[in-house]
Short mmCIF file of C-alpha atoms and ligand atoms in Angstrom, two decimals:
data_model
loop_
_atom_site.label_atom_id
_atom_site.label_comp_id
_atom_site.label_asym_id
_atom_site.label_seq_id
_atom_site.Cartn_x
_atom_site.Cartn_y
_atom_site.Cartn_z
CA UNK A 1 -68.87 -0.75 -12.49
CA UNK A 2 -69.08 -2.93 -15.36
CA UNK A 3 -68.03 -6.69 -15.90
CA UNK A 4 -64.80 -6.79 -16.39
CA UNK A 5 -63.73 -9.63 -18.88
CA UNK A 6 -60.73 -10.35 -17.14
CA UNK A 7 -59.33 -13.14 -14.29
CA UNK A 8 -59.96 -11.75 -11.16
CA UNK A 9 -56.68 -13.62 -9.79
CA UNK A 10 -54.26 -12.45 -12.15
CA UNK A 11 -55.03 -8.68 -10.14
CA UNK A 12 -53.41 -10.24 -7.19
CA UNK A 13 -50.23 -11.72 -8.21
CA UNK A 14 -46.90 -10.69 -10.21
CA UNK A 15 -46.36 -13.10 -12.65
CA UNK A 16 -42.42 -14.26 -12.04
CA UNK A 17 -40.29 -13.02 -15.68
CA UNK A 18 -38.00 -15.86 -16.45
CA UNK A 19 -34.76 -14.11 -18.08
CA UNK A 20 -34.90 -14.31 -22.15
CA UNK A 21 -31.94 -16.85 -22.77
CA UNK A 22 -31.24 -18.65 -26.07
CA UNK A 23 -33.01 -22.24 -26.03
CA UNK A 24 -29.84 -24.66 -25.13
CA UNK A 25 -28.68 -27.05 -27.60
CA UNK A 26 -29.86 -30.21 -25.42
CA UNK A 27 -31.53 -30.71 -22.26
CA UNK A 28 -32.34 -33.64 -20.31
CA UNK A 29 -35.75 -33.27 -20.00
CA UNK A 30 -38.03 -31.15 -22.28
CA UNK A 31 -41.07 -30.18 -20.29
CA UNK A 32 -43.78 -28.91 -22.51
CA UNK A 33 -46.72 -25.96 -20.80
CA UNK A 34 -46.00 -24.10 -17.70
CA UNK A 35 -48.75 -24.75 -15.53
CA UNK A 36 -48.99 -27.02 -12.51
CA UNK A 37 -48.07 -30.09 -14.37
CA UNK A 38 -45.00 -28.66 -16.27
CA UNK A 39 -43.79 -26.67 -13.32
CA UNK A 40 -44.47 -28.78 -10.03
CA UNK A 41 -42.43 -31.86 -12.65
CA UNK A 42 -39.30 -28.85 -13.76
CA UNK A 43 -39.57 -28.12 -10.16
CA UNK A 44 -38.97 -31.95 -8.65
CA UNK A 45 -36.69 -32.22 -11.68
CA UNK A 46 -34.50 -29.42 -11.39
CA UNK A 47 -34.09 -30.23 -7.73
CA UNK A 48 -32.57 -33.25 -8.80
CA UNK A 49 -30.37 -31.84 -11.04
CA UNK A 50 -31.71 -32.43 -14.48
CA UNK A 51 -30.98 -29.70 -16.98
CA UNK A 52 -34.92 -29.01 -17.54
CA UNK A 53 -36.52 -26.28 -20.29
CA UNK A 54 -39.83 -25.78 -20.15
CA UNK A 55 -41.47 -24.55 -23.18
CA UNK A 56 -44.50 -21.92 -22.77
CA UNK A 57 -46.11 -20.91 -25.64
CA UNK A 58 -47.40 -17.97 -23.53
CA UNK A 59 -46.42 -17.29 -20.28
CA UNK A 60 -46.34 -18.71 -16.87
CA UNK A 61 -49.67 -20.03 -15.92
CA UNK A 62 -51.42 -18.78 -18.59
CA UNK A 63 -54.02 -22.07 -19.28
CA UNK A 64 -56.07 -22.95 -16.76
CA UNK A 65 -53.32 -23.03 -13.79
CA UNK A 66 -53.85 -19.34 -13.06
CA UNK A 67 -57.83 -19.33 -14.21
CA UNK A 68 -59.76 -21.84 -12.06
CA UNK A 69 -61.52 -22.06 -8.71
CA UNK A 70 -58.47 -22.71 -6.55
CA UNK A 71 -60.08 -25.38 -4.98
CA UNK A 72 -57.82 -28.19 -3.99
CA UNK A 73 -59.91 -30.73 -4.09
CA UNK A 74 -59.74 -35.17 -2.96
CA UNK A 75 -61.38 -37.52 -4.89
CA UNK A 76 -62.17 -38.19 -8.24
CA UNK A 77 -64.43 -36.29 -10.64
CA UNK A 78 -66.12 -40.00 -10.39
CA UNK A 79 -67.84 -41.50 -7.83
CA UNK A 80 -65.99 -44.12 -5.86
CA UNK A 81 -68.80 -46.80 -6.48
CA UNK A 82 -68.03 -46.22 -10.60
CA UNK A 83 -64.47 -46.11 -9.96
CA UNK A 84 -64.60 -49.65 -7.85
CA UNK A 85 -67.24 -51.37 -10.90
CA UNK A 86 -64.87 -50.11 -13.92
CA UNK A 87 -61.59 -51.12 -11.82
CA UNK A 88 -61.91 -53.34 -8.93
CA UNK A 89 -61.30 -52.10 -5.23
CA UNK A 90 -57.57 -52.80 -5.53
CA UNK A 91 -56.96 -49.82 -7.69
CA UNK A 92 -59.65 -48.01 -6.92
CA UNK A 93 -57.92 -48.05 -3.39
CA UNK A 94 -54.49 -46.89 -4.94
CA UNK A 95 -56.40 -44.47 -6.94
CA UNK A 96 -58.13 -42.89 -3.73
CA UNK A 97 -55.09 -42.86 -1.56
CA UNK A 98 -53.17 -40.95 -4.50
CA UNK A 99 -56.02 -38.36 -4.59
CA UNK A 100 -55.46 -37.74 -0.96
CA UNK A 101 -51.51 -37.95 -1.23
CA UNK A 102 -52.08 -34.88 -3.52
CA UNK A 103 -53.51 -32.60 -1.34
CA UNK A 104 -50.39 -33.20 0.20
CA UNK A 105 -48.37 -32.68 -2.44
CA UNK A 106 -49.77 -28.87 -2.52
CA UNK A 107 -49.37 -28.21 1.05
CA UNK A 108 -45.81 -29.58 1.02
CA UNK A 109 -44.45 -27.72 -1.88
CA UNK A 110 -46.65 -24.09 -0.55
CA UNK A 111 -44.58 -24.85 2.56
CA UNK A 112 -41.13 -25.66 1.06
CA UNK A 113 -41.37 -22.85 -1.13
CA UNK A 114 -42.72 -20.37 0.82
CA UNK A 115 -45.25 -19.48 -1.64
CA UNK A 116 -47.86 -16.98 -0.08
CA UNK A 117 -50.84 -18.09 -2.02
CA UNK A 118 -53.65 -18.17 1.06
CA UNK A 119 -53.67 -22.43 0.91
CA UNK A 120 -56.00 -23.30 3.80
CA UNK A 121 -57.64 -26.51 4.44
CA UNK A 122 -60.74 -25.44 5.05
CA UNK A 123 -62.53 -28.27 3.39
CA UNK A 124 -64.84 -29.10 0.79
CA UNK A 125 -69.07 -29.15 0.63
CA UNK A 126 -71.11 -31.23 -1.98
CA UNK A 127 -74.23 -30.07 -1.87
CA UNK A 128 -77.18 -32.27 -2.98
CA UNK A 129 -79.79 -30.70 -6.11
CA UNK A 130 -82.40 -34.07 -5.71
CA UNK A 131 -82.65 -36.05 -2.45
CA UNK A 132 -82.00 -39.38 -4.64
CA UNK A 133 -78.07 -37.34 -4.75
CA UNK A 134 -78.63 -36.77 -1.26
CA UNK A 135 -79.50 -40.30 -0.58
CA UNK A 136 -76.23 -41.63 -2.46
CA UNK A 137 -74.33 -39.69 0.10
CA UNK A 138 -74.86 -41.99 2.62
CA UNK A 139 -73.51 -44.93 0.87
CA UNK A 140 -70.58 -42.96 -0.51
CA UNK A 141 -68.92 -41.76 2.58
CA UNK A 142 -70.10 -45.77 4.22
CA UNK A 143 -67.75 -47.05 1.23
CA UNK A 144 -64.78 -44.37 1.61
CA UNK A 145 -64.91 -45.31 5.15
CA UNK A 146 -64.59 -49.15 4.90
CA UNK A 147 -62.77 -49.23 1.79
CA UNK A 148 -60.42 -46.24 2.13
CA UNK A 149 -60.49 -45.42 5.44
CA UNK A 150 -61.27 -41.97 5.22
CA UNK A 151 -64.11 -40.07 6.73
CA UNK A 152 -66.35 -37.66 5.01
CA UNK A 153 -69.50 -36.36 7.00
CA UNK A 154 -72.75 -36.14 5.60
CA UNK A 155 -75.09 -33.17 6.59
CA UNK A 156 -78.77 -33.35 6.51
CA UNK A 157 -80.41 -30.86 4.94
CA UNK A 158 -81.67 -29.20 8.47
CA UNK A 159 -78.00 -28.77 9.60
CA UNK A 160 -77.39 -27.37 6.08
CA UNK A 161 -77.36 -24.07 7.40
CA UNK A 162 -74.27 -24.30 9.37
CA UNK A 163 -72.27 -24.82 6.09
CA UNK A 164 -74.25 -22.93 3.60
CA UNK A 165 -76.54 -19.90 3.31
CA UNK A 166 -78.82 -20.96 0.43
CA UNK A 167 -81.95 -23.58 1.42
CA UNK A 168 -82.28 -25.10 -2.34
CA UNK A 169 -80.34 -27.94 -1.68
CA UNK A 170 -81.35 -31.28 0.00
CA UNK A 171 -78.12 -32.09 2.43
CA UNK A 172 -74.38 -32.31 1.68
CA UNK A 173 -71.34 -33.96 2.37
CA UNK A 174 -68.33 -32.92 3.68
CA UNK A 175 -64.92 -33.52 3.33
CA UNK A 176 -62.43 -31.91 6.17
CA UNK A 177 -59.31 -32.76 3.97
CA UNK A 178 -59.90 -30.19 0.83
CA UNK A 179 -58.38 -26.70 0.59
CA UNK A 180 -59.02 -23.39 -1.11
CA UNK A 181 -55.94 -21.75 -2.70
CA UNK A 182 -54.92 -18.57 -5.25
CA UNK A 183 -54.46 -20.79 -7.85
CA UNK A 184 -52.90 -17.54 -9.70
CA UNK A 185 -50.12 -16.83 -6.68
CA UNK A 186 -49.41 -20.47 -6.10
CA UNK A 187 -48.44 -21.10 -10.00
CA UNK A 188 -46.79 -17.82 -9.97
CA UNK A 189 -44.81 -19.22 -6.77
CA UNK A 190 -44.17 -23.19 -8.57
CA UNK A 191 -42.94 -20.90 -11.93
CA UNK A 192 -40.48 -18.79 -9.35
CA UNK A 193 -39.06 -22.13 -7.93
CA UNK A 194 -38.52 -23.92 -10.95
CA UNK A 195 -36.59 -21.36 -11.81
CA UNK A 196 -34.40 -20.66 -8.39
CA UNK A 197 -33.99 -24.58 -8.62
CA UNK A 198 -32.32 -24.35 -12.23
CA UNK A 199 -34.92 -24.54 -14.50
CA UNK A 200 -35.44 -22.29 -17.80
CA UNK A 201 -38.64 -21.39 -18.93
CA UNK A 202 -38.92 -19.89 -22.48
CA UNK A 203 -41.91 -18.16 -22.52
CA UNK A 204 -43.86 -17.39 -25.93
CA UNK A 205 -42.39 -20.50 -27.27
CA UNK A 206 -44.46 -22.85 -28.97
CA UNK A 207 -43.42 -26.65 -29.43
CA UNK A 208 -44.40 -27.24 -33.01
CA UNK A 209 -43.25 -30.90 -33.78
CA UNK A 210 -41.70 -33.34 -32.18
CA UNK A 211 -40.14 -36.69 -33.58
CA UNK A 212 -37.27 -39.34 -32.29
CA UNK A 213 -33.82 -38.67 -33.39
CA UNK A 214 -30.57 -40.34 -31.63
CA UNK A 215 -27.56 -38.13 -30.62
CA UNK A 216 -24.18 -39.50 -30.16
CA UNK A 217 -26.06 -42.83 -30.20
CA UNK A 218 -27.87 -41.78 -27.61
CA UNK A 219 -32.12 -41.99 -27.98
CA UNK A 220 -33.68 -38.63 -27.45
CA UNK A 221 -36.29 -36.15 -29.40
CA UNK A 222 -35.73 -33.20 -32.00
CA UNK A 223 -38.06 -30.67 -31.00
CA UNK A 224 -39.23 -28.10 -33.81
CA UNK A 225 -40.22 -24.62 -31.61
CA UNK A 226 -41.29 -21.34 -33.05
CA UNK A 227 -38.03 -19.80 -32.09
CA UNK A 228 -34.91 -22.76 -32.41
CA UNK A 229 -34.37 -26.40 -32.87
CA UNK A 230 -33.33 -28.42 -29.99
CA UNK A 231 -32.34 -31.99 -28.44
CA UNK A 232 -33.70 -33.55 -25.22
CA UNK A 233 -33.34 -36.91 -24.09
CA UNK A 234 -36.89 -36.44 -22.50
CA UNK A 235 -40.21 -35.08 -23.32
CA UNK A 236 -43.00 -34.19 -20.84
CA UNK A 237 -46.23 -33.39 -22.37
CA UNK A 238 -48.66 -30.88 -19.51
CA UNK A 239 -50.79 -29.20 -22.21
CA UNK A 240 -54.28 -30.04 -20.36
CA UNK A 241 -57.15 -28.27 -22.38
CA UNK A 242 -54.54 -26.46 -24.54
CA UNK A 243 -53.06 -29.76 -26.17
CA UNK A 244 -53.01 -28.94 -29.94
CA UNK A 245 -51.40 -30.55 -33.15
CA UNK A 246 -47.84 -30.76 -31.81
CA UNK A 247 -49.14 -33.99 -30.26
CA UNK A 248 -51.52 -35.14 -32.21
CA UNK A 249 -51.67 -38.52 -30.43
CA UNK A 250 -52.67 -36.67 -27.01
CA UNK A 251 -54.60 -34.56 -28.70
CA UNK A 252 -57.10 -37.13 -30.03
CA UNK A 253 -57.79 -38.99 -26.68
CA UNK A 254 -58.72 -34.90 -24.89
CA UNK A 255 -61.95 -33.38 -25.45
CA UNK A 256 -61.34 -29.48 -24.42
CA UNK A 257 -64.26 -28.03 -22.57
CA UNK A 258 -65.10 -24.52 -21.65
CA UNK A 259 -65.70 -23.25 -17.62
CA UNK A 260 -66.07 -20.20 -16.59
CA UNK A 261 -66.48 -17.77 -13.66
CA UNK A 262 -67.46 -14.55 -12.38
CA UNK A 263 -66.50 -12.89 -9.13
CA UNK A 264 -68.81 -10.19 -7.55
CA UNK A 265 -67.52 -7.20 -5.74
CA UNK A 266 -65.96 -7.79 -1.71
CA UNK A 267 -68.63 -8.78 0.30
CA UNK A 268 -69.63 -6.82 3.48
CA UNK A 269 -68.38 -9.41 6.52
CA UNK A 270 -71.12 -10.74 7.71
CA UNK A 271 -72.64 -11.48 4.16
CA UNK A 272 -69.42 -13.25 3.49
CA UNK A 273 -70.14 -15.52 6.73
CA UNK A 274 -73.37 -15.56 6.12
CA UNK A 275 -73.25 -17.37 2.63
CA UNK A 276 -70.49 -19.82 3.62
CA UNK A 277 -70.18 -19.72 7.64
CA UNK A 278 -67.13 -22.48 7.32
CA UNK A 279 -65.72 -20.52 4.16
CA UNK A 280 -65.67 -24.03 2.52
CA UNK A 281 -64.82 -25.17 -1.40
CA UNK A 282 -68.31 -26.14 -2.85
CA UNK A 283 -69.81 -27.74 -5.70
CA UNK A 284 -73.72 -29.27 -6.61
CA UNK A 285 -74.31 -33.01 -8.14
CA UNK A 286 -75.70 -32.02 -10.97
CA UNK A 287 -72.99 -33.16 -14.29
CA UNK A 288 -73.26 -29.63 -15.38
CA UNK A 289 -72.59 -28.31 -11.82
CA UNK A 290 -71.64 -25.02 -10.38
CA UNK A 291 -68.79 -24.42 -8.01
CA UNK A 292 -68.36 -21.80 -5.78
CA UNK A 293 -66.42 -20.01 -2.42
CA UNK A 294 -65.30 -17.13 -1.01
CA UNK A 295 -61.88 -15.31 -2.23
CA UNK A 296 -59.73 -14.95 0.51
CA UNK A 297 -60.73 -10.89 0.04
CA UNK A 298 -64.05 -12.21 0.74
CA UNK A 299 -65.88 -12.01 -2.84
CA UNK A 300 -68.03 -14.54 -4.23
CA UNK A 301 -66.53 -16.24 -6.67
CA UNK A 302 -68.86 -18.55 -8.42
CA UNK A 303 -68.32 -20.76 -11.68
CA UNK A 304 -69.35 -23.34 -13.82
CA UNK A 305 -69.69 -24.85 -16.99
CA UNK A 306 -72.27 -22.38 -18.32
CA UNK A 307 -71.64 -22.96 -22.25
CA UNK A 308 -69.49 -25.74 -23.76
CA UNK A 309 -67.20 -24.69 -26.45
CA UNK A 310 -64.15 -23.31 -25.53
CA UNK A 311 -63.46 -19.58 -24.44
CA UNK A 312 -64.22 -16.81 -26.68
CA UNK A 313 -65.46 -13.26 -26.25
CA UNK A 314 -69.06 -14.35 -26.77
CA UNK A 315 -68.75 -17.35 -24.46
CA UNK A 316 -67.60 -15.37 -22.28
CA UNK A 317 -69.88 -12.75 -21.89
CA UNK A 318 -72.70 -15.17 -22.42
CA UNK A 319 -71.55 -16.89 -19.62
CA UNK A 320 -71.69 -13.63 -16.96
CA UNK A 321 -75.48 -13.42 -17.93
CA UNK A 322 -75.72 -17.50 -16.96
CA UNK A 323 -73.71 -17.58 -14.16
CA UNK A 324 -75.45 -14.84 -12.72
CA UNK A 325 -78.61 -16.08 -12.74
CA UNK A 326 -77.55 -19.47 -11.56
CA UNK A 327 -75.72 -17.13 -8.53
CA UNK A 328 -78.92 -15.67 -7.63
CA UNK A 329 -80.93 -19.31 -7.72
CA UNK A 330 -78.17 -20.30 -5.00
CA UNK A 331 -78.03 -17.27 -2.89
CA UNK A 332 -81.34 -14.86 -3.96
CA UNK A 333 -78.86 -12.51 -1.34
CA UNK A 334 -76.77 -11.57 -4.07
CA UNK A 335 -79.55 -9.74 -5.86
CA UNK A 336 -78.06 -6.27 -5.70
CA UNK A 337 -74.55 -7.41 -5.20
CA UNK A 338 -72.20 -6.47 -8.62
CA UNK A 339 -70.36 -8.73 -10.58
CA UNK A 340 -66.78 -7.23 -11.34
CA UNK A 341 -65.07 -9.97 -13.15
CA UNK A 342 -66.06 -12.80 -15.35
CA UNK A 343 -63.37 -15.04 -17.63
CA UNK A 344 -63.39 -18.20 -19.13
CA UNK A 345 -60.54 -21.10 -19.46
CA UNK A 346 -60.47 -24.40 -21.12
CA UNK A 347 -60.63 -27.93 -18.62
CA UNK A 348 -59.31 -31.18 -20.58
CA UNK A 349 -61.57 -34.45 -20.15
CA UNK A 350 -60.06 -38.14 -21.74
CA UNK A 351 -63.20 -40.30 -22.55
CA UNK A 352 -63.11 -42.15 -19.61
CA UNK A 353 -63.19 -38.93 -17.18
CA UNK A 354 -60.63 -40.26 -16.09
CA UNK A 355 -56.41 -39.04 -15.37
CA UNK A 356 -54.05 -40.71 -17.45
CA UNK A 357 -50.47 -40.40 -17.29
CA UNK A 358 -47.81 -42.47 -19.43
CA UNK A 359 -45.97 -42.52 -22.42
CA UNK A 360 -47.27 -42.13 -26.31
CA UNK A 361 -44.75 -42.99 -28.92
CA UNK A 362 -41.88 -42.32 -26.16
CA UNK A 363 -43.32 -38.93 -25.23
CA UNK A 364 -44.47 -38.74 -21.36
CA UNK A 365 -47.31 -37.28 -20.86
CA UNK A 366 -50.26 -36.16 -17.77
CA UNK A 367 -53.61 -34.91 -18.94
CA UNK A 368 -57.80 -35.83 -18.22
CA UNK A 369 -57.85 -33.91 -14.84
CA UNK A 370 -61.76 -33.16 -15.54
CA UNK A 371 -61.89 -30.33 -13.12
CA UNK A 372 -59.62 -31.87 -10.65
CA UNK A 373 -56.70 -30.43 -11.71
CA UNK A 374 -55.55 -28.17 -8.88
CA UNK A 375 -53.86 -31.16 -6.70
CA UNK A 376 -53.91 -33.92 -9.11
CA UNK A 377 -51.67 -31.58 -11.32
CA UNK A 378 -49.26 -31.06 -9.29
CA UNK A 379 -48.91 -34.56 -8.27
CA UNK A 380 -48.75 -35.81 -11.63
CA UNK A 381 -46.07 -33.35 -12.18
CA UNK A 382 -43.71 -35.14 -9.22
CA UNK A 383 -44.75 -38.33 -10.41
CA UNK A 384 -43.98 -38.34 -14.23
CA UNK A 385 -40.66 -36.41 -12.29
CA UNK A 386 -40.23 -39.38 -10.82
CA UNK A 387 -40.70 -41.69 -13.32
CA UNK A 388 -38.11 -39.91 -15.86
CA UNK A 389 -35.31 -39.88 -13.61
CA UNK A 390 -35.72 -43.02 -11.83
CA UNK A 391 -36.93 -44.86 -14.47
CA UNK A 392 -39.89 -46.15 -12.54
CA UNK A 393 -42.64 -44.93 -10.20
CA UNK A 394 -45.58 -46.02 -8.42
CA UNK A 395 -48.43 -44.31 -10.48
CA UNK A 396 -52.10 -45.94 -10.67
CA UNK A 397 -53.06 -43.50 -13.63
CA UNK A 398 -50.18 -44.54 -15.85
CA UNK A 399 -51.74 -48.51 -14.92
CA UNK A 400 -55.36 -47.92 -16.60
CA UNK A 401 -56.20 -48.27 -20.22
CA UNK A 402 -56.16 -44.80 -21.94
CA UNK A 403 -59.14 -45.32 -24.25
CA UNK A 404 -59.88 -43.10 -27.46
CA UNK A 405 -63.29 -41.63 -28.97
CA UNK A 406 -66.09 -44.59 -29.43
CA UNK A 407 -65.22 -45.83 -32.94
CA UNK A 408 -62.06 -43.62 -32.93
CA UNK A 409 -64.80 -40.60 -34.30
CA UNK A 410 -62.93 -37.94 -33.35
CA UNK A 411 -59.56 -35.45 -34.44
CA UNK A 412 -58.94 -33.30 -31.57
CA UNK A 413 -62.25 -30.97 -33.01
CA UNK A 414 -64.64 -31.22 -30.46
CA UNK A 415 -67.35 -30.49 -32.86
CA UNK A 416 -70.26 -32.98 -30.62
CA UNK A 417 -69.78 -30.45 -27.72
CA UNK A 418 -73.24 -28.90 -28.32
CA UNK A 419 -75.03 -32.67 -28.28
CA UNK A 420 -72.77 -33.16 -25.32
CA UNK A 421 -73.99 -30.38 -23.21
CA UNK A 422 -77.47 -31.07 -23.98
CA UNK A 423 -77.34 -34.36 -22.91
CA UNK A 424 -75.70 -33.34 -19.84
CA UNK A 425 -78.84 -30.73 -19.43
CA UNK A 426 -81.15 -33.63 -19.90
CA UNK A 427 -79.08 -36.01 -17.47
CA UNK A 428 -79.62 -33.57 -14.77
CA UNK A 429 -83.31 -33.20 -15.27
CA UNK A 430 -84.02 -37.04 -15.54
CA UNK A 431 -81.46 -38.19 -12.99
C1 LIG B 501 -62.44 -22.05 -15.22
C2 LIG B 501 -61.75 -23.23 -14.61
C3 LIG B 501 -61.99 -23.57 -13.29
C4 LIG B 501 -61.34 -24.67 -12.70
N1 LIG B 501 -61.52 -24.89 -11.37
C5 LIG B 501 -60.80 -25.88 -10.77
C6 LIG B 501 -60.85 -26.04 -9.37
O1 LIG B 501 -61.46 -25.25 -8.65
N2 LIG B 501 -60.16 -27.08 -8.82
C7 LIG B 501 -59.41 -27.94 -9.58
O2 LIG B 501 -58.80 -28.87 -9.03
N3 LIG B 501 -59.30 -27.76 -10.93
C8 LIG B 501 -59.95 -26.74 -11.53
N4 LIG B 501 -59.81 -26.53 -12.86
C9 LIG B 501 -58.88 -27.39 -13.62
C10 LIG B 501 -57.41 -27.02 -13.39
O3 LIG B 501 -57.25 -25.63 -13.50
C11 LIG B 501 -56.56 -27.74 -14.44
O4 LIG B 501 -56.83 -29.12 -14.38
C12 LIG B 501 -55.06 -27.53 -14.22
O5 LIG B 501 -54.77 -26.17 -14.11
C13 LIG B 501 -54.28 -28.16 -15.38
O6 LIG B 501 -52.94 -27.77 -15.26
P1 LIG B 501 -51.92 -28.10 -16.42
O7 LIG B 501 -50.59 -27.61 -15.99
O8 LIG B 501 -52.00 -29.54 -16.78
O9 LIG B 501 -52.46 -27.30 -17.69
P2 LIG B 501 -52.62 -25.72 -17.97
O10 LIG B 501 -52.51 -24.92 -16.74
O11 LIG B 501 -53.83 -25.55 -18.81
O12 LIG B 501 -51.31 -25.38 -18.80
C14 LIG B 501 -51.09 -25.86 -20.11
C15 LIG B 501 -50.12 -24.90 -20.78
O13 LIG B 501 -49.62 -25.52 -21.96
C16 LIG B 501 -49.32 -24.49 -22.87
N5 LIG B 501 -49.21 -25.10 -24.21
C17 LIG B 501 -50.17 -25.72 -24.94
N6 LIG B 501 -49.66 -26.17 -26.11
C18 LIG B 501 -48.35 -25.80 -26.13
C19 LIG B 501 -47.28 -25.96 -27.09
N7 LIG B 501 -47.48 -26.60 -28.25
N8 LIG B 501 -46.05 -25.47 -26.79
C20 LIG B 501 -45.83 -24.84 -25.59
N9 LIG B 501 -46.81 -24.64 -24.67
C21 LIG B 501 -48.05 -25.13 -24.92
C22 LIG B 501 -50.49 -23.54 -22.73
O14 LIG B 501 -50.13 -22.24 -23.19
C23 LIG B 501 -50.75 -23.58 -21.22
O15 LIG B 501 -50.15 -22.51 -20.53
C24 LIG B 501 -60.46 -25.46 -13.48
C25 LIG B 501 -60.20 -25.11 -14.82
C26 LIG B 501 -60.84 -24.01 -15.37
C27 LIG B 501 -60.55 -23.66 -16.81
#
């Protein structure tokens, strides 16, 4: 069979079809994208009672919500020693405890909901590409312990084998904590709650412009969509890698990067068990890393950030050819094994590599989740929730400094992407 360029997930789920209503006149809260920030914060608002719309301008989980790994991942996509020398141990330690509060979050709402999305905790593997990576290991998980009291276990490399069946890596580390999840059926199931809860969702509606304008004396937003005008007294911004010119503020501080994966055909068993015996989430330390795990149908599904720019029909099929190959160098098994699917999405990254949540010109906002989007989404999404109808919350991300591009070089075109990935390329080589 040939490649397929299509998402391998989207096969296994029913997308839910919100009913076509007119937009309302006003709404409390105007939640803008339907992935797992927009619809885990309609969800936590609707539940509350807040007339919530959600504007899509495609459909439900349509950005990277229903395209990535599925891996529901702790931690930052920096290392806890950067995290503790840009912001102290203080918030580093709020920081931490909120990326483990958002595994959490999944679990709780996959429970409440009922969604059937295969969430397991079966835990996540770094595995190490030089043994100066492997080396750091051990004075990661000695600070996570003291400072965060959490334990992560690091394996040496002649243990590896237990947790991984490729021998190109010098050691890992574990963490028990992590979980692997449809990302595809578990947005599906946030969109389906939302809406049971009393949220609309107007699909193929694009926010277009959005500017302060007082009703009844009241302070609020006009909001300019490609079907109607309306009124909300909030905005919500969860546009990730898809933020475009409707916010141009947002859009400047997010650099939109291309990842992609493939999936190969279901693996016999003991192949399956073979390759990952603890059927864990795992990722290398190289910047321009793959990540890879089983499907819960037991295919390989292995991705990465083979070419920078956005997806397109080249990227992507440029990207089947790379992430082949870099399959192969992993597990020289897979040799005869066929890839049937290979798609591409778009991951958002602030300057800082950093998560940011807060408020731009009045407009709310949570974006910068760097490949850590799966859990820190959705926990942004309760937070900002939180923060709209109580007026306060208790969110580290909205307490950092949201910096722009160096020398404020930069219009939401991501034209340095190229440099960018070649000086990842020649990180990993020197480093
Ligand atoms: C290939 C790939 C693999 C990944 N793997 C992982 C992983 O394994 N683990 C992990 O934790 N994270 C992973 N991520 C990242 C994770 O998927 C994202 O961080 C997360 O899905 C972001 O969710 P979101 O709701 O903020 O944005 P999205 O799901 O991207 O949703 C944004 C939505 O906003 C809509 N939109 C944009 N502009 C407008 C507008 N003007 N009007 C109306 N709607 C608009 C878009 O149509 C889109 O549907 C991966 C991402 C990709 C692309």
């Amino acid at each position: 069979m040939a490649v397929r360029e299509f998402n391998y997930w989207l096969t296994t789920v029913q997308m839910p079809q919100p009913p076509a209503q007119p937009l309302p006149e006003t709404a409390d809260v105007a939640v803008i994208g339907a992935g797992f920030t927009g619809l885990s914060a309609a969800l936590a608002l609707a539940k509350r009672g807040a007339k919530v719309v959600v504007l899509e301008a495609e459909t439900i989980g349509w950005g990277a919500s229903s395209r990535n790994g599925g891996m529901v991942l702790t931690g930052l996509k920096l290392g806890v020693n950067k995290l503790i020398a840009m912001y102290g141990r203080e918030l580093t330690r709020r920081m931490y405890a909120a990326s483990l509060a958002t595994i959490a979050a999944v679990e709780r709402i996959v429970t409440e909901e009922n969604i059937a999305c295969d969430f397991a905790r079966t835990g996540h593997l770094e595995v190490a590409c030089k043994q100066a990576h492997f080396a750091d290991y051990a004075r990661q998980v000695e600070v996570i312990a003291r400072e965060f009291n959490h334990q992560l276990r690091v394996v040496p490399r002649a243990e590896l084998s237990g947790e991984i069946g490729s021998d190109i890596y010098y050691g890992g580390m574990v963490d028990e904590i992590s979980a692997g999840v449809n990302p595809a059926r578990y947005v599906a199931g946030l969109g389906g709650a939302a809406l049971r809860a009393g949220a609309q969702i107007a699909e193929r509606t694009k926010l277009e412009d959005v500017r302060r304008e007082a009703r009844n004396g009241a302070p609020g937003f006009r909001l300019r969509t490609s079907r109607d005008i309306f009124w909300a007294r909030n905005v919500l911004v969860g546009t990730s890698g898809y933020t475009g010119g409707a916010t141009p503020a947002l859009q400047k501080k997010i650099i939109p990067i291309g990842s992609f994966i493939i999936t190969t055909e279901v693996l016999p068993e003991a192949l399956a068990r073979e390759l990952s015996p603890r059927n864990r989430q795992i990722y290398d330390s190289k910047n321009y890393l793959y990540y890879y795990r089983l499907t819960p149908d037991h295919r390989m599904l292995f991705g990465g950030r083979a070419a920078f720019f956005p997806e397109t029909d080249r990227t992507i099929r440029k990207s089947a050819e790379i992430l082949r190959r870099g399959m192969i160098e992993v597990y020289p098994q897979l040799r005869d094994t066929k890839v049937e699917y290979v798609w591409g999405g778009t991951l958002d990254f602030c300057f800082d590599i950093m998560p940011h949540s807060g408020r731009i010109d009045g407009v709310y906002f949570a974006v910068g989740y760097a490949g850590h989007g799966v859990a820190m989404a959705t926990w942004q999404g309760q937070k900002m929730a939180e923060w709209i109808a109580d007026g306060k919350t208790d969110n580290p991300f909205s307490e950092i400094k949201f910096p722009g591009a160096p020398l404020g070089l930069y219009n939401g075109n991501p034209w340095f992407l190229p440099f960018a990935g070649a000086y990842y390329k020649v990180l990993d080589w020197i480093s």
